[in-house]
CSV table of N, CA and C in Angstrom, one decimal:
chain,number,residue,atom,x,y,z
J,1,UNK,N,120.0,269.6,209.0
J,1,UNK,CA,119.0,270.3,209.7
J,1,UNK,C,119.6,271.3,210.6
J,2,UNK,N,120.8,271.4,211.2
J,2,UNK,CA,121.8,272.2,211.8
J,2,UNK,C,121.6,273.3,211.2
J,3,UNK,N,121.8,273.4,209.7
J,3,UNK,CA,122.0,274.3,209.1
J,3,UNK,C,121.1,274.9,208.7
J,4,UNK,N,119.9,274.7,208.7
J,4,UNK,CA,118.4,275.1,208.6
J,4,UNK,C,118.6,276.1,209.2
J,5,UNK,N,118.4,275.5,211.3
J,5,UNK,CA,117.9,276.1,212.1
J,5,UNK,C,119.1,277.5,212.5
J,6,UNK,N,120.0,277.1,212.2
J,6,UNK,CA,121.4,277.6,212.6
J,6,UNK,C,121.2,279.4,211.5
J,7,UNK,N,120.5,278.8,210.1
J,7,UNK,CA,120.5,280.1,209.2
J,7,UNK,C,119.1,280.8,209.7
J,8,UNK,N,118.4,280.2,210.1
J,8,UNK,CA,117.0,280.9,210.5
J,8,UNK,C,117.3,281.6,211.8
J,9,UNK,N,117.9,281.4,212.5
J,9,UNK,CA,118.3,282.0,213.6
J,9,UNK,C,118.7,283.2,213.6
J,10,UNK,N,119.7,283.0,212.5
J,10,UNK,CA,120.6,284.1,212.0
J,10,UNK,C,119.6,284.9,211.7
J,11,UNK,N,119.1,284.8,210.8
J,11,UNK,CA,117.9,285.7,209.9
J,11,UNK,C,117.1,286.3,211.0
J,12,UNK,N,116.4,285.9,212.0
J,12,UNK,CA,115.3,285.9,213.1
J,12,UNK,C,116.3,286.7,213.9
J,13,UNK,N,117.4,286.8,214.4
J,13,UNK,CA,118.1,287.8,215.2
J,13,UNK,C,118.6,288.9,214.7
J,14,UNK,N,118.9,289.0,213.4
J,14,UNK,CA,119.2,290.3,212.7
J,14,UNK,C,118.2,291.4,212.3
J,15,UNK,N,116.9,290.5,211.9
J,15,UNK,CA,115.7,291.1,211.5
J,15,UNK,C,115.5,291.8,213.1
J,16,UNK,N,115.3,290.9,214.0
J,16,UNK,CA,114.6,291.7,215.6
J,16,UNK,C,116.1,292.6,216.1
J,17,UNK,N,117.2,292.3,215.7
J,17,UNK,CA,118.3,293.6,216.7
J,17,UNK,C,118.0,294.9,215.6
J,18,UNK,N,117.4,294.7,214.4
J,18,UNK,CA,117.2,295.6,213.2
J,18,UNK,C,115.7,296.3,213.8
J,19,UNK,N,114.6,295.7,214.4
J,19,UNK,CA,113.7,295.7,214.0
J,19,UNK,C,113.1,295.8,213.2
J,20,UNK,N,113.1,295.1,211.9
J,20,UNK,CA,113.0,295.5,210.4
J,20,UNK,C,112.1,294.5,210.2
J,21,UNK,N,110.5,294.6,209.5
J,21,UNK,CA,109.4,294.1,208.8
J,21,UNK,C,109.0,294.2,207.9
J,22,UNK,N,108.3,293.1,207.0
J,22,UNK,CA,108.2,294.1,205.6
J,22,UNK,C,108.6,293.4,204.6
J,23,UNK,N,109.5,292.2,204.6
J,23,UNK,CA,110.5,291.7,203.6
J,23,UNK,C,109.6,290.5,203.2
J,24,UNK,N,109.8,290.6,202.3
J,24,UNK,CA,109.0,289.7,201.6
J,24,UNK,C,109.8,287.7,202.1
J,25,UNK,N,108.7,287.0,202.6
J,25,UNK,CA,109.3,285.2,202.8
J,25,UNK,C,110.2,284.9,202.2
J,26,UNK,N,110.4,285.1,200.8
J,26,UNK,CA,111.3,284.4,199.9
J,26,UNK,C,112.7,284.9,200.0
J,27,UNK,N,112.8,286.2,200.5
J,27,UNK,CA,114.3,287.0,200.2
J,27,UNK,C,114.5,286.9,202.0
J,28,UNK,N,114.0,286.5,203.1
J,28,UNK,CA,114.3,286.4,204.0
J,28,UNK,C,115.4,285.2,204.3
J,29,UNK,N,115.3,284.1,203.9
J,29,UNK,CA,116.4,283.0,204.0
J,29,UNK,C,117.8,283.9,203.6
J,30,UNK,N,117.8,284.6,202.3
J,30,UNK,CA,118.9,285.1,201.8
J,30,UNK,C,119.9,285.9,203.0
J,31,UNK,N,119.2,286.1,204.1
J,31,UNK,CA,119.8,287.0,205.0
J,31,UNK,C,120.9,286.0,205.7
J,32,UNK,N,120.8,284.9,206.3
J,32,UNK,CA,121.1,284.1,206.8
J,32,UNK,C,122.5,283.3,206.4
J,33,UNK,N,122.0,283.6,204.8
J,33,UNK,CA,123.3,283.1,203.9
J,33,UNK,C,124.6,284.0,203.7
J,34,UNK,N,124.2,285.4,204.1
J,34,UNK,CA,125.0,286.6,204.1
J,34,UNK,C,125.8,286.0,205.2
J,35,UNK,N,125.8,285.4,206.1
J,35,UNK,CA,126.7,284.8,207.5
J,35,UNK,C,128.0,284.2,206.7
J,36,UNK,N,128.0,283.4,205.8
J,36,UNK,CA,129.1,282.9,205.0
J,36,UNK,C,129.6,283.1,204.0
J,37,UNK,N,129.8,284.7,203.7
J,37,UNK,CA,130.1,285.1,202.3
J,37,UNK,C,131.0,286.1,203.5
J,38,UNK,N,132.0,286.5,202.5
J,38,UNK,CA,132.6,287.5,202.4
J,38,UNK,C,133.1,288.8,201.4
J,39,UNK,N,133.6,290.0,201.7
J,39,UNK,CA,134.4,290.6,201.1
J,39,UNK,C,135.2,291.1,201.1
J,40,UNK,N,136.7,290.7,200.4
J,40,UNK,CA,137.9,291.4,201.0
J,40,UNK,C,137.8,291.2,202.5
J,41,UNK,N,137.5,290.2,202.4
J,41,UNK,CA,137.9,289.5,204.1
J,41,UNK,C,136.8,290.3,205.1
J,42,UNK,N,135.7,291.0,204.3
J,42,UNK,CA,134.9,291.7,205.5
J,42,UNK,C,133.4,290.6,205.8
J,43,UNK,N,133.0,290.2,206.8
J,43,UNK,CA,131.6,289.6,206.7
J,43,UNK,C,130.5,290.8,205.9
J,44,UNK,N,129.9,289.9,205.0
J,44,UNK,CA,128.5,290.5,204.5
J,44,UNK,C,127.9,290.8,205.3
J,45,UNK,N,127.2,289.7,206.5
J,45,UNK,CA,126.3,290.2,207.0
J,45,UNK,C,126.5,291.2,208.1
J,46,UNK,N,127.8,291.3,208.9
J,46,UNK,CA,128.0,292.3,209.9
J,46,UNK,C,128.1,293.8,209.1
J,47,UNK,N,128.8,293.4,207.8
J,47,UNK,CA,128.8,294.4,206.6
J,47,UNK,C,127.6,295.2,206.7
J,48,UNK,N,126.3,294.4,206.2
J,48,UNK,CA,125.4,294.8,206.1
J,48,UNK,C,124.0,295.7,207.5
J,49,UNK,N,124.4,294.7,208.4
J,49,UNK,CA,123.8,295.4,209.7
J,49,UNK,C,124.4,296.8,210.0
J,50,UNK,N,126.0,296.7,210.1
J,50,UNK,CA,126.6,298.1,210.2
J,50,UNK,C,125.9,299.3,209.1
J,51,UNK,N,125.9,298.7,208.0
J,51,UNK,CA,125.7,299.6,206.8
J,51,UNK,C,124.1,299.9,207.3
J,52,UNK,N,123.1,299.5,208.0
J,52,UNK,CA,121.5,299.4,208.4
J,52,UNK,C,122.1,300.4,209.1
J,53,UNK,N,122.5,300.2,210.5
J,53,UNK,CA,123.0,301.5,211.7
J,53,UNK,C,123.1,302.7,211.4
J,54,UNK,N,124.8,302.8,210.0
J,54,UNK,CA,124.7,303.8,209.7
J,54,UNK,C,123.8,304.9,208.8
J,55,UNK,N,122.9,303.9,207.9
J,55,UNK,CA,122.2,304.5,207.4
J,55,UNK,C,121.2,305.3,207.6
J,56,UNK,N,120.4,304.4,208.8
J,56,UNK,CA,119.3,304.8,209.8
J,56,UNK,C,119.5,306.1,210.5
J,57,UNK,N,120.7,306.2,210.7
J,57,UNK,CA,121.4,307.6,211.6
J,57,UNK,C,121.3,308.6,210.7
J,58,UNK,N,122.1,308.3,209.6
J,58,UNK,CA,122.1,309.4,208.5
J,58,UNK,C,121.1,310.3,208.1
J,59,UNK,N,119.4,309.0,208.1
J,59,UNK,CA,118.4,309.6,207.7
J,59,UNK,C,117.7,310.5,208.9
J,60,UNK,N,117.6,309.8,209.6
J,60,UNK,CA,117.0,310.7,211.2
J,60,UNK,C,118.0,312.1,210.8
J,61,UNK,N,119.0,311.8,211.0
J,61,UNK,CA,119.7,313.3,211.1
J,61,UNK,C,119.2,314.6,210.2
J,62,UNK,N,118.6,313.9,208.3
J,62,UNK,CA,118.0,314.3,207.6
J,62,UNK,C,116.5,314.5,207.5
J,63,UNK,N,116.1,314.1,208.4
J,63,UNK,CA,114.6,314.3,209.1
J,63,UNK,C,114.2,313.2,207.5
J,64,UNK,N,114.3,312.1,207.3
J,64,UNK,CA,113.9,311.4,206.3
J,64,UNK,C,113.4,310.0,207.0
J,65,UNK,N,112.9,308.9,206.6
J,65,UNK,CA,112.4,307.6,206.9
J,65,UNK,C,113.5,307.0,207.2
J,66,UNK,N,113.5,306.6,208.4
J,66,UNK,CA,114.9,305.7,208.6
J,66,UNK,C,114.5,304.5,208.7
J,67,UNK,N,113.0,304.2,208.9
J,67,UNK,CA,112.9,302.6,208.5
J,67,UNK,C,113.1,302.4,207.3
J,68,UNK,N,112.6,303.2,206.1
J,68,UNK,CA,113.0,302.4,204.8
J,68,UNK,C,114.6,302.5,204.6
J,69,UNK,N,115.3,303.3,205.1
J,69,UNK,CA,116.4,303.2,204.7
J,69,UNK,C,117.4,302.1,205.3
J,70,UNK,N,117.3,302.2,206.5
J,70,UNK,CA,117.4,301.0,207.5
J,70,UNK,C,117.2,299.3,206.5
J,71,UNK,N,116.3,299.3,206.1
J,71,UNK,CA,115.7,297.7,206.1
J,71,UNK,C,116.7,297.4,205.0
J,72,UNK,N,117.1,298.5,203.8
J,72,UNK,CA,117.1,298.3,202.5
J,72,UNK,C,118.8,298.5,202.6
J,73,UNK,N,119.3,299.4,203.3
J,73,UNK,CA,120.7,299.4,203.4
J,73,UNK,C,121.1,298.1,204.3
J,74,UNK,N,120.1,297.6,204.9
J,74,UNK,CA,120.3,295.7,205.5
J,74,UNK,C,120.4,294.8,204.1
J,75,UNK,N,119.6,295.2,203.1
J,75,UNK,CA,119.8,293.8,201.7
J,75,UNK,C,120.5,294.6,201.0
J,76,UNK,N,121.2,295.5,200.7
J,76,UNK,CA,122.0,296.3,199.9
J,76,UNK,C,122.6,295.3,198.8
J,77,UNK,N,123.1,294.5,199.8
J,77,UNK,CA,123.9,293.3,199.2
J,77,UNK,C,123.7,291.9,199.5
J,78,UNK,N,122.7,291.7,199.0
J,78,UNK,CA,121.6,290.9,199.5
J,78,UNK,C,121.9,289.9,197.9
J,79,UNK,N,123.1,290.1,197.0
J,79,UNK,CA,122.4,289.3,196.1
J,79,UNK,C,124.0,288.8,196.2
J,80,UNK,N,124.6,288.7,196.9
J,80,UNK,CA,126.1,288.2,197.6
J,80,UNK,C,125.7,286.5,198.1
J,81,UNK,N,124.4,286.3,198.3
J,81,UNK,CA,123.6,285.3,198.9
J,81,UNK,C,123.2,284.4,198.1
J,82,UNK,N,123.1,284.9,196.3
J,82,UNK,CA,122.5,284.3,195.2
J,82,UNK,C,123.8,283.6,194.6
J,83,UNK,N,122.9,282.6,193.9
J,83,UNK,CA,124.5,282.0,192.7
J,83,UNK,C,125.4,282.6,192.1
J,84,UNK,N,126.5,282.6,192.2
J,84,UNK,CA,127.0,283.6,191.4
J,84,UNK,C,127.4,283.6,189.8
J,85,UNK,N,126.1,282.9,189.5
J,85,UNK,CA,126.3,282.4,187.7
J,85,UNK,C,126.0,283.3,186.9
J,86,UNK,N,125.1,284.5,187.6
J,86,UNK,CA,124.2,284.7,187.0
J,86,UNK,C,124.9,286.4,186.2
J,87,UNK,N,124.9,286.8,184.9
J,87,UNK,CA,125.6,287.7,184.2
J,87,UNK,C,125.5,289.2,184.4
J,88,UNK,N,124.1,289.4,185.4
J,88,UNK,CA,124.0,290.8,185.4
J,88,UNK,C,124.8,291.0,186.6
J,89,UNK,N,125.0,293.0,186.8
J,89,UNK,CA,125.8,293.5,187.7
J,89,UNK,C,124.7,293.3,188.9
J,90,UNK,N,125.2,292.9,190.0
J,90,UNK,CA,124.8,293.0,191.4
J,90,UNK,C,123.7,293.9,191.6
J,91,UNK,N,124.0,295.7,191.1
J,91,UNK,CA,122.9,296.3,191.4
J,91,UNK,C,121.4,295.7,190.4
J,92,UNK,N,121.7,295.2,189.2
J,92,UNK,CA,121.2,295.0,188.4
J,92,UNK,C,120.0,293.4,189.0
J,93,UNK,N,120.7,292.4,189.5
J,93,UNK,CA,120.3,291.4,189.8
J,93,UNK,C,119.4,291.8,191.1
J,94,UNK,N,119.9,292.3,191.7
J,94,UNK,CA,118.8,292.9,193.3
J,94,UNK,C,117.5,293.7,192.9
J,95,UNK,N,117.5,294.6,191.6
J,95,UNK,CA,116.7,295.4,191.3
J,95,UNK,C,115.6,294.5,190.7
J,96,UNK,N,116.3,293.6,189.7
J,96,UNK,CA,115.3,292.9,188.8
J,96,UNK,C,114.6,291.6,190.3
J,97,UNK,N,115.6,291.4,191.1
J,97,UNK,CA,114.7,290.6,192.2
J,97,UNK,C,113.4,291.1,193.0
J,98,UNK,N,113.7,292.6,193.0
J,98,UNK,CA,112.8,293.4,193.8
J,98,UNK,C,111.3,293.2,192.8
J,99,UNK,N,112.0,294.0,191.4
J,99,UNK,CA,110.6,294.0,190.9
J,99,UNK,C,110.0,292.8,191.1
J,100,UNK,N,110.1,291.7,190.6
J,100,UNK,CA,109.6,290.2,190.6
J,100,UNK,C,108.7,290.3,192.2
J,101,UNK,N,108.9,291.1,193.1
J,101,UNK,CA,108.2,291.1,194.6
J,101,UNK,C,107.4,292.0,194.2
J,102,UNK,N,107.2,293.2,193.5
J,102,UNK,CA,106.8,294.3,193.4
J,102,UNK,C,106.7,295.4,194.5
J,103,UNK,N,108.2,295.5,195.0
J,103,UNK,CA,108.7,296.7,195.8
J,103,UNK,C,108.7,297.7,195.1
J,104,UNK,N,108.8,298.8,196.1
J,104,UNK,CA,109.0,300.3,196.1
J,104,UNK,C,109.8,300.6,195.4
J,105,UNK,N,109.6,301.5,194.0
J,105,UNK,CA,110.6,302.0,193.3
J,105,UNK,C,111.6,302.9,194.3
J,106,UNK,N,111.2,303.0,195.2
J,106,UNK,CA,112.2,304.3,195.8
J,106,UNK,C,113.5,302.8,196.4
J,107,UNK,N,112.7,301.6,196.7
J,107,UNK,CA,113.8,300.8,197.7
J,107,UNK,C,114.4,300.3,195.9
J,108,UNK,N,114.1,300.1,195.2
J,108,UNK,CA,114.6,299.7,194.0
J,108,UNK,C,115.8,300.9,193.5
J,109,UNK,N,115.8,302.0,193.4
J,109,UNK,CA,116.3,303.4,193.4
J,109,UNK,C,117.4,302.9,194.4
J,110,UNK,N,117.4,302.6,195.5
J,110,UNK,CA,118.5,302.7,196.5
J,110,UNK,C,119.3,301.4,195.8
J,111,UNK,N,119.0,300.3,195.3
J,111,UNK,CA,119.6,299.3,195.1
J,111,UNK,C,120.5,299.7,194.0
J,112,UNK,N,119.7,299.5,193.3
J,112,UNK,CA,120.1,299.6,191.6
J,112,UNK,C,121.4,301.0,191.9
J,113,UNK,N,121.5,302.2,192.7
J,113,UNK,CA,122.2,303.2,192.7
J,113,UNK,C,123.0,303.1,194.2
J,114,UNK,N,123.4,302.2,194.8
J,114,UNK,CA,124.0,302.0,195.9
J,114,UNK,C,125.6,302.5,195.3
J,115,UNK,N,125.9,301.8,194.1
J,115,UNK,CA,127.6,302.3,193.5
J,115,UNK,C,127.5,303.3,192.5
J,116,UNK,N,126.2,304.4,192.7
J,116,UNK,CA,126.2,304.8,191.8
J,116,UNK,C,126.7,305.2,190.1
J,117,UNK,N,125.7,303.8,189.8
J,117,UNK,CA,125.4,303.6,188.7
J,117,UNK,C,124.7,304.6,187.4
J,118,UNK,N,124.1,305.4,187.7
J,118,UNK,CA,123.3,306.6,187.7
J,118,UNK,C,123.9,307.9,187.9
J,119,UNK,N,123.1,308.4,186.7
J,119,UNK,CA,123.7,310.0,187.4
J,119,UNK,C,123.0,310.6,188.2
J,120,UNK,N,121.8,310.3,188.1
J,120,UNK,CA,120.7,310.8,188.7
J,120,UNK,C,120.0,309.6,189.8
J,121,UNK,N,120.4,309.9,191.3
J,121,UNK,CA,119.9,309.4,192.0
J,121,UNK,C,118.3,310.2,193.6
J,122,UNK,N,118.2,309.5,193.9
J,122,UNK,CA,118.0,310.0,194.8
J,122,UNK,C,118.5,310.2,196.6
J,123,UNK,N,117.9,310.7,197.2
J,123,UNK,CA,119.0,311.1,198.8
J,123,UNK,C,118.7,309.7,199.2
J,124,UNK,N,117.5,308.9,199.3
J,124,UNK,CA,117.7,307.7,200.0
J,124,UNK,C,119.0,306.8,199.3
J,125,UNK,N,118.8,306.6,197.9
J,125,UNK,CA,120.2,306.1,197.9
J,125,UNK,C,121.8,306.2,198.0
J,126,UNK,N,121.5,307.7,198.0
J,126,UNK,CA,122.6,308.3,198.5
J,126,UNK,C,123.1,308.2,199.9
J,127,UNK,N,122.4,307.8,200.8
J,127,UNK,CA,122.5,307.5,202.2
J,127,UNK,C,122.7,306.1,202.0
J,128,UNK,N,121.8,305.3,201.3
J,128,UNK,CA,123.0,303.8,201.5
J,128,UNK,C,124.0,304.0,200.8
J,129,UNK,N,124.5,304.5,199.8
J,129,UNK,CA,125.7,304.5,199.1
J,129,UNK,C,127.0,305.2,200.4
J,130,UNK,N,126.3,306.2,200.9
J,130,UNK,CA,127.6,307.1,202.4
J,130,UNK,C,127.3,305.6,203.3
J,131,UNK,N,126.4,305.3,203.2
J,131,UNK,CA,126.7,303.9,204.9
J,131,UNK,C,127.4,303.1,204.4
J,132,UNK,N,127.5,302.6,203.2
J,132,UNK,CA,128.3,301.5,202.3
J,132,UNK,C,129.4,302.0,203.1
J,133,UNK,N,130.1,302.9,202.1
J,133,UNK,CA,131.1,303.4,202.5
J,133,UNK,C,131.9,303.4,203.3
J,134,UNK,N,131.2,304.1,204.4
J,134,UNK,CA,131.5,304.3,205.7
J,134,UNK,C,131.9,303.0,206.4
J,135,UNK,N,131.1,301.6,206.2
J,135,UNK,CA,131.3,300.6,206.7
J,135,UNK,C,132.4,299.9,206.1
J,136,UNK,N,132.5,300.3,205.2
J,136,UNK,CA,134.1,298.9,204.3
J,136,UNK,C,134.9,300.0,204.1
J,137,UNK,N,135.6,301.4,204.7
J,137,UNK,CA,136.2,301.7,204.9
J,137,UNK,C,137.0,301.8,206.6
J,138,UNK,N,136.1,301.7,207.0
J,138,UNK,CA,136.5,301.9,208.4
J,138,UNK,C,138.0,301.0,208.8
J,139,UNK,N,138.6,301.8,209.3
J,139,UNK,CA,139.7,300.9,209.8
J,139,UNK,C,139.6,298.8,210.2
J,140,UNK,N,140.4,298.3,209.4
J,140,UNK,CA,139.7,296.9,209.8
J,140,UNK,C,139.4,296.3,209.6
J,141,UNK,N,138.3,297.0,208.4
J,141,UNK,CA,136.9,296.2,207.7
J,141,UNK,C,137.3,295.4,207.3
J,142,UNK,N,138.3,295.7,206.5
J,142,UNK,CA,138.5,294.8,204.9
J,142,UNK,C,140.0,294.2,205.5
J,143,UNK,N,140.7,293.3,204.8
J,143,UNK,CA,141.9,293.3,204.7
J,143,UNK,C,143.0,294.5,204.4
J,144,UNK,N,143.6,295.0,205.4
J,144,UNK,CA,144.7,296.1,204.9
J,144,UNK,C,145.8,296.1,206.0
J,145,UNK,N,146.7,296.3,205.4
J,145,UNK,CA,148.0,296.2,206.5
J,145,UNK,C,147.8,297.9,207.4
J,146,UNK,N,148.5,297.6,208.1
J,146,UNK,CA,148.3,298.7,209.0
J,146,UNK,C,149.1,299.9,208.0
J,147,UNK,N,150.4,299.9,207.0
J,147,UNK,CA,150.4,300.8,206.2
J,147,UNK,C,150.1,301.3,205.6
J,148,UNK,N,148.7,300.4,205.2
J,148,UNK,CA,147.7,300.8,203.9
J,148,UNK,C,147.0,301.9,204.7
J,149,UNK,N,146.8,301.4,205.9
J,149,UNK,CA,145.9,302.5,206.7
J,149,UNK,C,146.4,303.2,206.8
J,150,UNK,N,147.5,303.7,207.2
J,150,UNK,CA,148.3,304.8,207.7
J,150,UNK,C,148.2,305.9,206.8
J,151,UNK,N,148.5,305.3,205.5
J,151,UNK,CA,148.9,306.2,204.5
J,151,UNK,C,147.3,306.9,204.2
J,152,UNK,N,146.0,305.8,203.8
J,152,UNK,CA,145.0,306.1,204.1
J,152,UNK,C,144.6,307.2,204.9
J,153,UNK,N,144.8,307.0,205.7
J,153,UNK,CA,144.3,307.9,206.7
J,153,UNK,C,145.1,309.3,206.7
J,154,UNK,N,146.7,309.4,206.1
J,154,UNK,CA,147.0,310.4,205.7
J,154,UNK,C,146.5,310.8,204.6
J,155,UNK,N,146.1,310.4,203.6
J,155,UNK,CA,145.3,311.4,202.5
J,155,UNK,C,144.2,312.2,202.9
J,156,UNK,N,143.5,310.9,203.9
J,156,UNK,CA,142.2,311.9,204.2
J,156,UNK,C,142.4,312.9,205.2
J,157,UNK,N,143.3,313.1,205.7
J,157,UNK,CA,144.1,314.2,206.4
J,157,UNK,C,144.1,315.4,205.7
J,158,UNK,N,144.8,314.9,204.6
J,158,UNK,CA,145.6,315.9,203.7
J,158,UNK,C,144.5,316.7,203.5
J,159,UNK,N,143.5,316.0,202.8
J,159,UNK,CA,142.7,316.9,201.9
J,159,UNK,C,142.3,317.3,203.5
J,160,UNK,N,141.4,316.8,204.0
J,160,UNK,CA,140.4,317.9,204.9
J,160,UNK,C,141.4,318.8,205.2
J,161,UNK,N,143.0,319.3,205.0
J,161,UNK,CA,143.6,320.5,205.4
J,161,UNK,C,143.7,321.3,204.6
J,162,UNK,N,143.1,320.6,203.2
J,162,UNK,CA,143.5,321.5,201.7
J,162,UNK,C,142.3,322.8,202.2
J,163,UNK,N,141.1,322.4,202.9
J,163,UNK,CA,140.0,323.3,202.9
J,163,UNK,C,140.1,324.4,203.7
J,164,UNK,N,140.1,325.5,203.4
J,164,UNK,CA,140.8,326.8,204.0
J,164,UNK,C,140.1,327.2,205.7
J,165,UNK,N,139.2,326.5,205.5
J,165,UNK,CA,138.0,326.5,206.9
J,165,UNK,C,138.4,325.4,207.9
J,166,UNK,N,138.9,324.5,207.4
J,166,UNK,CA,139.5,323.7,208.8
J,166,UNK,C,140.6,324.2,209.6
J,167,UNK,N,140.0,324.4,210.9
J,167,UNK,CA,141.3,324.8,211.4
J,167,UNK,C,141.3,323.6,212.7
J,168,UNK,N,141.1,322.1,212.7
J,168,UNK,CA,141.4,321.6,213.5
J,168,UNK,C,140.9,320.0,213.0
C-alpha cells in the first residue's frame, strides 16, 4: 500500500510542478513508475521533467504551444514504465499506446519521431527530440568520467570554432 500511495504522489506532484492536464487515467500511473527506471545511470523521471522544461522554453521562444509540447516531452519516454517484453521500438510502442487513447496525431508525430525515426518530421517533434538531447547530454546526466566530458566538451568546442562567424 506504501507503494501505491508513494507512486501516486509521485505522479500528483510532477503533473502539478508541470501543470500538465489532459492525460488520459490509464497512462497516468505510468508516470510514477518512471521514479525507478533508469538510463545510463540517468533517472527517467527527472529525465523526463527536465526534457518538459526544456521543451516548453524552446516552444515559447518559437511562438508555438508549449503546453502541448510540454506534457508530451514529460511521456517522451513513457514506455521505459511498460514491460520490457514487448518486440516493438520504444517510439513504436508509445505511438501504438497513444492511438489505442485516440490522441493527437501531432502528440503521436512527436513520439513516434523523438529519435528521429522519420525523415519527415515536424517542429513539435523536433523540439522534444533538441530537449531529449539537451537533457542526457548535459554534464552529469548520464554516467561519464570527467574525461569523457572533457574531451566532449572539447569537440563541441572545436566545431563551434570551425564556423568562421564565431568569434567568442
Amino acid at each position: 500500500i506504501v507503494g501505491f500511495f508513494g507512486t501516486w504522489y509521485i505522479q500528483k506532484k510532477t503533473l502539478d510542478e508541470l501543470n500538465i492536464t489532459g492525460i488520459p487515467e490509464e497512462m497516468i500511473p505510468l508516470i510514477g513508475k518512471l521514479r525507478f527506471r533508469t538510463s545510463y545511470g540517468q533517472n527517467i523521471l527527472k529525465h523526463s521533467i527536465e526534457t518538459a522544461f526544456i521543451a516548453e522554453s524552446l516552444a515559447k521562444s518559437l511562438n508555438l504551444d508549449p503546453v502541448l509540447v510540454k506534457k508530451w516531452a514529460l511521456l517522451h519516454d513513457i514506455w521505459k514504465a511498460l514491460d520490457h517484453d514487448i518486440e516493438w521500438t520504444h517510439p513504436e510502442i508509445w505511438g501504438n499506446l497513444c492511438r489505442k487513447y485516440g490522441m493527437d496525431e501531432r502528440i503521436i508525430d512527436m513520439i513516434e519521431n523523438h529519435h528521429n525515426d522519420s525523415s519527415i518530421i515536424s517542429v513539435y517533434a523536433a523540439i522534444v527530440q533538441v530537449a531529449d538531447a539537451i537533457s542526457s547530454v548535459r554534464p552529469w546526466a548520464r554516467r561519464e568520467s570527467i574525461e569523457q566530458y572533457v574531451k566532449r566538451v572539447k569537440e563541441m568546442e572545436s566545431l563551434a570554432w570551425s564556423f568562421s562567424w564565431v568569434n567568442k
